[in-house]
mmCIF file of C-alpha atoms and ligand atoms in Angstrom:
data_model
loop_
_atom_site.group_PDB
_atom_site.id
_atom_site.type_symbol
_atom_site.label_atom_id
_atom_site.label_comp_id
_atom_site.label_asym_id
_atom_site.label_seq_id
_atom_site.Cartn_x
_atom_site.Cartn_y
_atom_site.Cartn_z
ATOM 1 C CA MET A 1 -49.606 -11.062 -52.837
ATOM 2 C CA ALA A 2 -52.040 -9.057 -50.664
ATOM 3 C CA LYS A 3 -51.282 -5.355 -50.486
ATOM 4 C CA HIS A 4 -49.801 -4.262 -47.164
ATOM 5 C CA VAL A 5 -51.684 -1.550 -45.310
ATOM 6 C CA PRO A 6 -49.159 0.222 -43.067
ATOM 7 C CA ASN A 7 -49.456 -0.383 -39.322
ATOM 8 C CA LEU A 8 -49.881 2.425 -36.840
ATOM 9 C CA GLN A 9 -47.535 2.481 -33.853
ATOM 10 C CA VAL A 10 -47.873 4.846 -30.916
ATOM 11 C CA ALA A 11 -44.635 5.986 -29.249
ATOM 12 C CA LEU A 12 -44.929 6.648 -25.514
ATOM 13 C CA ASP A 13 -42.176 9.182 -24.890
ATOM 14 C CA HIS A 14 -43.504 10.466 -21.599
ATOM 15 C CA SER A 15 -41.161 11.489 -18.800
ATOM 16 C CA ASP A 16 -43.116 9.523 -16.216
ATOM 17 C CA LEU A 17 -44.579 6.042 -16.007
ATOM 18 C CA LYS A 18 -48.046 7.244 -15.077
ATOM 19 C CA GLY A 19 -48.335 9.470 -18.161
ATOM 20 C CA ALA A 20 -47.144 6.698 -20.484
ATOM 21 C CA VAL A 21 -49.496 4.119 -19.003
ATOM 22 C CA SER A 22 -52.489 6.417 -19.073
ATOM 23 C CA ALA A 23 -51.807 7.243 -22.764
ATOM 24 C CA ALA A 24 -51.433 3.524 -23.509
ATOM 25 C CA VAL A 25 -54.794 2.820 -21.912
ATOM 26 C CA SER A 26 -56.422 5.590 -23.989
ATOM 27 C CA VAL A 27 -55.034 4.587 -27.368
ATOM 28 C CA GLY A 28 -53.854 0.982 -27.062
ATOM 29 C CA LYS A 29 -56.952 -0.477 -28.707
ATOM 30 C CA GLU A 30 -56.718 1.931 -31.653
ATOM 31 C CA VAL A 31 -53.159 1.081 -32.735
ATOM 32 C CA ASP A 32 -51.350 -1.991 -34.045
ATOM 33 C CA VAL A 33 -48.080 -1.602 -32.157
ATOM 34 C CA ILE A 34 -47.226 0.037 -28.819
ATOM 35 C CA GLU A 35 -43.792 1.523 -28.246
ATOM 36 C CA ALA A 36 -42.083 1.944 -24.919
ATOM 37 C CA GLY A 37 -40.382 5.173 -25.999
ATOM 38 C CA THR A 38 -36.730 5.976 -25.451
ATOM 39 C CA VAL A 39 -37.475 8.991 -23.272
ATOM 40 C CA CYS A 40 -39.617 6.972 -20.884
ATOM 41 C CA LEU A 41 -37.315 3.927 -20.885
ATOM 42 C CA LEU A 42 -34.434 6.184 -19.857
ATOM 43 C CA GLN A 43 -36.543 7.553 -17.011
ATOM 44 C CA VAL A 44 -38.168 4.421 -15.625
ATOM 45 C CA GLY A 45 -36.415 1.454 -17.258
ATOM 46 C CA SER A 46 -37.967 -1.701 -18.636
ATOM 47 C CA GLU A 47 -40.672 -1.681 -15.968
ATOM 48 C CA LEU A 48 -42.581 0.297 -18.603
ATOM 49 C CA VAL A 49 -42.408 -2.701 -20.941
ATOM 50 C CA GLU A 50 -43.665 -4.985 -18.188
ATOM 51 C CA VAL A 51 -46.677 -2.786 -17.439
ATOM 52 C CA LEU A 52 -47.537 -2.466 -21.146
ATOM 53 C CA ARG A 53 -47.302 -6.222 -21.598
ATOM 54 C CA SER A 54 -49.630 -6.849 -18.655
ATOM 55 C CA LEU A 55 -52.155 -4.360 -20.090
ATOM 56 C CA PHE A 56 -51.898 -5.636 -23.673
ATOM 57 C CA PRO A 57 -51.073 -9.352 -23.603
ATOM 58 C CA ASP A 58 -51.430 -9.831 -27.377
ATOM 59 C CA LYS A 59 -50.099 -6.604 -28.919
ATOM 60 C CA ILE A 60 -46.692 -6.189 -30.482
ATOM 61 C CA ILE A 61 -44.677 -4.176 -27.982
ATOM 62 C CA VAL A 62 -41.461 -2.409 -28.983
ATOM 63 C CA ALA A 63 -38.737 -1.291 -26.618
ATOM 64 C CA ASP A 64 -37.170 1.714 -28.344
ATOM 65 C CA THR A 65 -33.842 1.163 -26.621
ATOM 66 C CA LYS A 66 -31.730 2.638 -29.467
ATOM 67 C CA CYS A 67 -29.171 0.139 -28.181
ATOM 68 C CA ALA A 68 -25.552 0.954 -29.026
ATOM 69 C CA ASP A 69 -23.746 -1.807 -27.095
ATOM 70 C CA ALA A 70 -24.339 -4.834 -24.879
ATOM 71 C CA GLY A 71 -27.028 -5.916 -27.336
ATOM 72 C CA GLY A 72 -27.561 -9.358 -25.805
ATOM 73 C CA THR A 73 -28.095 -8.055 -22.276
ATOM 74 C CA VAL A 74 -30.349 -5.174 -23.284
ATOM 75 C CA ALA A 75 -32.405 -7.519 -25.467
ATOM 76 C CA LYS A 76 -32.738 -10.134 -22.745
ATOM 77 C CA ASN A 77 -33.756 -7.560 -20.131
ATOM 78 C CA ASN A 78 -36.481 -6.066 -22.329
ATOM 79 C CA ALA A 79 -37.669 -9.305 -23.937
ATOM 80 C CA SER A 80 -38.050 -11.051 -20.594
ATOM 81 C CA ARG A 81 -40.354 -8.194 -19.540
ATOM 82 C CA GLY A 82 -42.434 -8.560 -22.671
ATOM 83 C CA ALA A 83 -40.861 -6.669 -25.590
ATOM 84 C CA ASP A 84 -41.246 -8.376 -28.974
ATOM 85 C CA TRP A 85 -39.120 -5.912 -30.886
ATOM 86 C CA MET A 86 -36.257 -3.651 -29.830
ATOM 87 C CA THR A 87 -34.256 -1.018 -31.640
ATOM 88 C CA CYS A 88 -30.503 -0.769 -32.187
ATOM 89 C CA ILE A 89 -28.943 2.461 -33.346
ATOM 90 C CA CYS A 90 -27.457 2.242 -36.856
ATOM 91 C CA CYS A 91 -23.895 2.975 -35.686
ATOM 92 C CA ALA A 92 -23.834 -0.060 -33.359
ATOM 93 C CA THR A 93 -21.512 -2.839 -34.486
ATOM 94 C CA ILE A 94 -22.833 -5.909 -36.276
ATOM 95 C CA PRO A 95 -21.901 -8.103 -33.244
ATOM 96 C CA THR A 96 -24.090 -5.884 -31.037
ATOM 97 C CA MET A 97 -27.013 -6.188 -33.446
ATOM 98 C CA ALA A 98 -26.494 -9.931 -33.872
ATOM 99 C CA ALA A 99 -26.316 -10.479 -30.104
ATOM 100 C CA ALA A 100 -29.531 -8.495 -29.647
ATOM 101 C CA ARG A 101 -31.245 -10.534 -32.341
ATOM 102 C CA LYS A 102 -30.124 -13.838 -30.823
ATOM 103 C CA ALA A 103 -31.283 -12.876 -27.328
ATOM 104 C CA ILE A 104 -34.655 -11.450 -28.359
ATOM 105 C CA GLU A 105 -35.381 -14.530 -30.474
ATOM 106 C CA GLU A 106 -34.397 -16.811 -27.588
ATOM 107 C CA VAL A 107 -36.984 -15.177 -25.336
ATOM 108 C CA ARG A 108 -39.767 -14.221 -27.784
ATOM 109 C CA GLY A 109 -39.336 -16.898 -30.468
ATOM 110 C CA ASP A 110 -40.573 -15.961 -33.950
ATOM 111 C CA ARG A 111 -42.077 -12.714 -32.623
ATOM 112 C CA GLY A 112 -38.688 -11.415 -31.532
ATOM 113 C CA GLU A 113 -37.066 -8.922 -33.911
ATOM 114 C CA VAL A 114 -34.462 -6.191 -33.955
ATOM 115 C CA GLN A 115 -35.119 -2.932 -35.805
ATOM 116 C CA ILE A 116 -32.308 -0.651 -36.934
ATOM 117 C CA GLU A 117 -32.898 3.025 -36.118
ATOM 118 C CA LEU A 118 -31.491 5.223 -38.853
ATOM 119 C CA TYR A 119 -30.060 8.496 -37.642
ATOM 120 C CA GLY A 120 -27.272 10.637 -39.028
ATOM 121 C CA ASP A 121 -24.751 8.937 -41.289
ATOM 122 C CA TRP A 122 -25.167 5.381 -42.535
ATOM 123 C CA THR A 123 -24.513 3.692 -45.853
ATOM 124 C CA TYR A 124 -26.293 1.156 -48.049
ATOM 125 C CA GLU A 125 -23.230 -1.105 -47.611
ATOM 126 C CA GLN A 126 -23.951 -1.132 -43.854
ATOM 127 C CA ALA A 127 -27.611 -1.741 -44.585
ATOM 128 C CA GLN A 128 -26.654 -4.829 -46.603
ATOM 129 C CA GLN A 129 -24.632 -6.065 -43.602
ATOM 130 C CA TRP A 130 -27.739 -5.723 -41.390
ATOM 131 C CA LEU A 131 -29.698 -7.827 -43.866
ATOM 132 C CA ASP A 132 -26.864 -10.348 -43.971
ATOM 133 C CA ALA A 133 -27.076 -10.519 -40.144
ATOM 134 C CA GLY A 134 -30.738 -11.517 -40.470
ATOM 135 C CA ILE A 135 -32.195 -8.098 -39.583
ATOM 136 C CA SER A 136 -34.847 -6.923 -42.007
ATOM 137 C CA GLN A 137 -36.596 -4.079 -40.174
ATOM 138 C CA ALA A 138 -35.349 -0.494 -40.356
ATOM 139 C CA ILE A 139 -36.823 2.702 -38.986
ATOM 140 C CA TYR A 140 -36.299 5.821 -41.068
ATOM 141 C CA HIS A 141 -36.198 8.635 -38.567
ATOM 142 C CA GLN A 142 -36.308 12.388 -38.794
ATOM 143 C CA SER A 143 -34.849 13.366 -35.454
ATOM 144 C CA ARG A 144 -36.932 15.537 -33.157
ATOM 145 C CA ASP A 145 -34.024 17.943 -32.811
ATOM 146 C CA ALA A 146 -33.438 18.170 -36.571
ATOM 147 C CA LEU A 147 -37.141 18.897 -37.114
ATOM 148 C CA LEU A 148 -37.026 21.573 -34.416
ATOM 149 C CA ALA A 149 -33.988 23.042 -36.192
ATOM 150 C CA GLY A 150 -36.062 23.416 -39.385
ATOM 151 C CA GLU A 151 -35.642 20.080 -41.202
ATOM 152 C CA THR A 152 -38.703 18.832 -43.108
ATOM 153 C CA TRP A 153 -39.869 15.589 -44.712
ATOM 154 C CA GLY A 154 -39.247 15.556 -48.462
ATOM 155 C CA GLU A 155 -38.234 13.682 -51.615
ATOM 156 C CA LYS A 156 -34.727 12.984 -50.268
ATOM 157 C CA ASP A 157 -36.318 10.957 -47.444
ATOM 158 C CA LEU A 158 -38.729 9.140 -49.755
ATOM 159 C CA ASN A 159 -35.861 8.072 -52.020
ATOM 160 C CA LYS A 160 -33.972 6.534 -49.110
ATOM 161 C CA VAL A 161 -37.097 4.782 -47.824
ATOM 162 C CA ARG A 162 -37.817 3.398 -51.326
ATOM 163 C CA LYS A 163 -34.236 2.177 -51.748
ATOM 164 C CA LEU A 164 -34.277 0.370 -48.383
ATOM 165 C CA ILE A 165 -37.570 -1.302 -49.313
ATOM 166 C CA GLU A 166 -36.057 -2.397 -52.638
ATOM 167 C CA MET A 167 -33.158 -3.925 -50.711
ATOM 168 C CA GLY A 168 -35.614 -6.071 -48.756
ATOM 169 C CA PHE A 169 -36.284 -4.101 -45.566
ATOM 170 C CA ARG A 170 -39.638 -3.561 -43.915
ATOM 171 C CA VAL A 171 -39.275 0.165 -43.311
ATOM 172 C CA SER A 172 -41.076 2.116 -40.609
ATOM 173 C CA VAL A 173 -41.159 5.890 -40.721
ATOM 174 C CA THR A 174 -41.167 8.317 -37.818
ATOM 175 C CA GLY A 175 -40.405 11.792 -36.542
ATOM 176 C CA GLY A 176 -42.966 14.494 -35.944
ATOM 177 C CA LEU A 177 -45.628 12.780 -38.082
ATOM 178 C CA SER A 178 -49.109 14.217 -38.332
ATOM 179 C CA VAL A 179 -52.166 12.999 -40.227
ATOM 180 C CA GLU A 180 -51.338 15.608 -42.882
ATOM 181 C CA THR A 181 -47.792 14.212 -43.409
ATOM 182 C CA LEU A 182 -48.978 10.737 -44.398
ATOM 183 C CA LYS A 183 -50.004 11.599 -47.959
ATOM 184 C CA LEU A 184 -46.397 12.448 -48.749
ATOM 185 C CA PHE A 185 -45.714 8.693 -48.594
ATOM 186 C CA GLU A 186 -48.489 7.712 -51.010
ATOM 187 C CA GLY A 187 -47.224 4.969 -53.331
ATOM 188 C CA VAL A 188 -44.493 3.906 -50.905
ATOM 189 C CA ASP A 189 -44.842 0.529 -49.184
ATOM 190 C CA VAL A 190 -44.236 1.804 -45.637
ATOM 191 C CA PHE A 191 -44.374 -0.979 -43.031
ATOM 192 C CA THR A 192 -45.425 1.102 -40.018
ATOM 193 C CA PHE A 193 -46.020 4.757 -39.272
ATOM 194 C CA ILE A 194 -44.801 5.611 -35.785
ATOM 195 C CA ALA A 195 -46.432 8.620 -34.153
ATOM 196 C CA GLY A 196 -45.744 9.955 -30.688
ATOM 197 C CA ARG A 197 -46.748 13.514 -29.936
ATOM 198 C CA GLY A 198 -49.193 13.603 -32.869
ATOM 199 C CA ILE A 199 -51.298 11.141 -30.880
ATOM 200 C CA THR A 200 -50.364 11.485 -27.227
ATOM 201 C CA GLU A 201 -50.421 15.288 -27.103
ATOM 202 C CA ALA A 202 -53.725 15.613 -28.978
ATOM 203 C CA ALA A 203 -56.740 16.871 -27.037
ATOM 204 C CA ASP A 204 -58.353 13.466 -27.657
ATOM 205 C CA PRO A 205 -55.561 10.894 -28.210
ATOM 206 C CA ALA A 206 -57.918 8.041 -29.143
ATOM 207 C CA ALA A 207 -59.607 10.216 -31.794
ATOM 208 C CA ALA A 208 -56.178 11.273 -33.071
ATOM 209 C CA ALA A 209 -55.116 7.620 -33.403
ATOM 210 C CA ARG A 210 -58.345 6.870 -35.293
ATOM 211 C CA ALA A 211 -57.680 9.813 -37.614
ATOM 212 C CA PHE A 212 -54.214 8.386 -38.407
ATOM 213 C CA LYS A 213 -55.768 4.962 -39.078
ATOM 214 C CA ASP A 214 -58.498 6.450 -41.298
ATOM 215 C CA GLU A 215 -55.951 8.337 -43.383
ATOM 216 C CA ILE A 216 -53.745 5.226 -43.692
ATOM 217 C CA ARG A 217 -56.763 3.223 -44.893
ATOM 218 C CA ARG A 218 -57.801 6.005 -47.277
ATOM 219 C CA ILE A 219 -54.373 6.026 -48.913
ATOM 220 C CA TRP A 220 -53.270 2.360 -48.708
ATOM 221 C CA GLY A 221 -56.470 0.418 -48.038
HETATM 222 C C1 5RP B 301 -37.539 9.923 -30.891
HETATM 223 C C2 5RP B 301 -38.434 8.740 -31.064
HETATM 224 C C3 5RP B 301 -39.907 8.965 -31.065
HETATM 225 O O1 5RP B 301 -40.521 7.902 -30.410
HETATM 226 C C4 5RP B 301 -40.450 9.059 -32.495
HETATM 227 O O2 5RP B 301 -39.788 10.079 -33.184
HETATM 228 C C5 5RP B 301 -41.958 9.366 -32.475
HETATM 229 O O3 5RP B 301 -42.216 10.522 -31.752
HETATM 230 P P1 5RP B 301 -42.820 11.883 -32.378
HETATM 231 O O4 5RP B 301 -43.948 11.478 -33.297
HETATM 232 O O5 5RP B 301 -43.299 12.626 -31.152
HETATM 233 O O6 5RP B 301 -41.723 12.558 -33.124
HETATM 234 O O7 5RP B 301 -38.001 7.622 -31.158
HETATM 235 O O8 5RP B 301 -36.206 9.558 -30.962
HETATM 236 MG MG1 MG B 302 -39.286 6.168 -30.382
#
């Protein structure tokens, strides 16, 4: 089987539509996946998804809804505006996740997928239930607030990521990533690296995205 080279996803967590769209225009061509970030979705709603879809008709677009309830409705609203993937928070119930999956697949067909966002407490038993519900993408997240409070990436995170991959998940990794952080994951079959501020707040966001891609290719290519 061909070796997987991790994707690069940019997270647009701007507080205004204009900022998110202008960042998307700068870096959209450099990345594999474009994320309508939670911060911006909460500010402007799924209009952000619609604008991104019109700018990038063929890219995978993620709505980082971190959906906790009403999975079917949230999925339908975002998928009908162009989102291929959406996130559910790990503490949502299985019926919420299953409803989101059904709705996103109804609108986006085979492209439609739900990703489980891992924050705080969760168990491998729950993770098995997500797989049993037909959901095989998980996002291992170091929360922005935990990082600000002094948390760092380390072996404890890598072990959880490895275990989820062994279980059968495609695991994306995110939270304060920089080009320098990527080498920590060497030898781990990460599905996608998701970077927000490390790209969008750089002096030259397109160059920053290229630097992420170059480092990914250097390590996994
Ligand atoms: C926060 C998110 C962010 O989109 C994700 O963490 C990437 O942003 P950054 O690289 O700036 O931390 O989902 O909940
Ligand atoms: Mg996000």
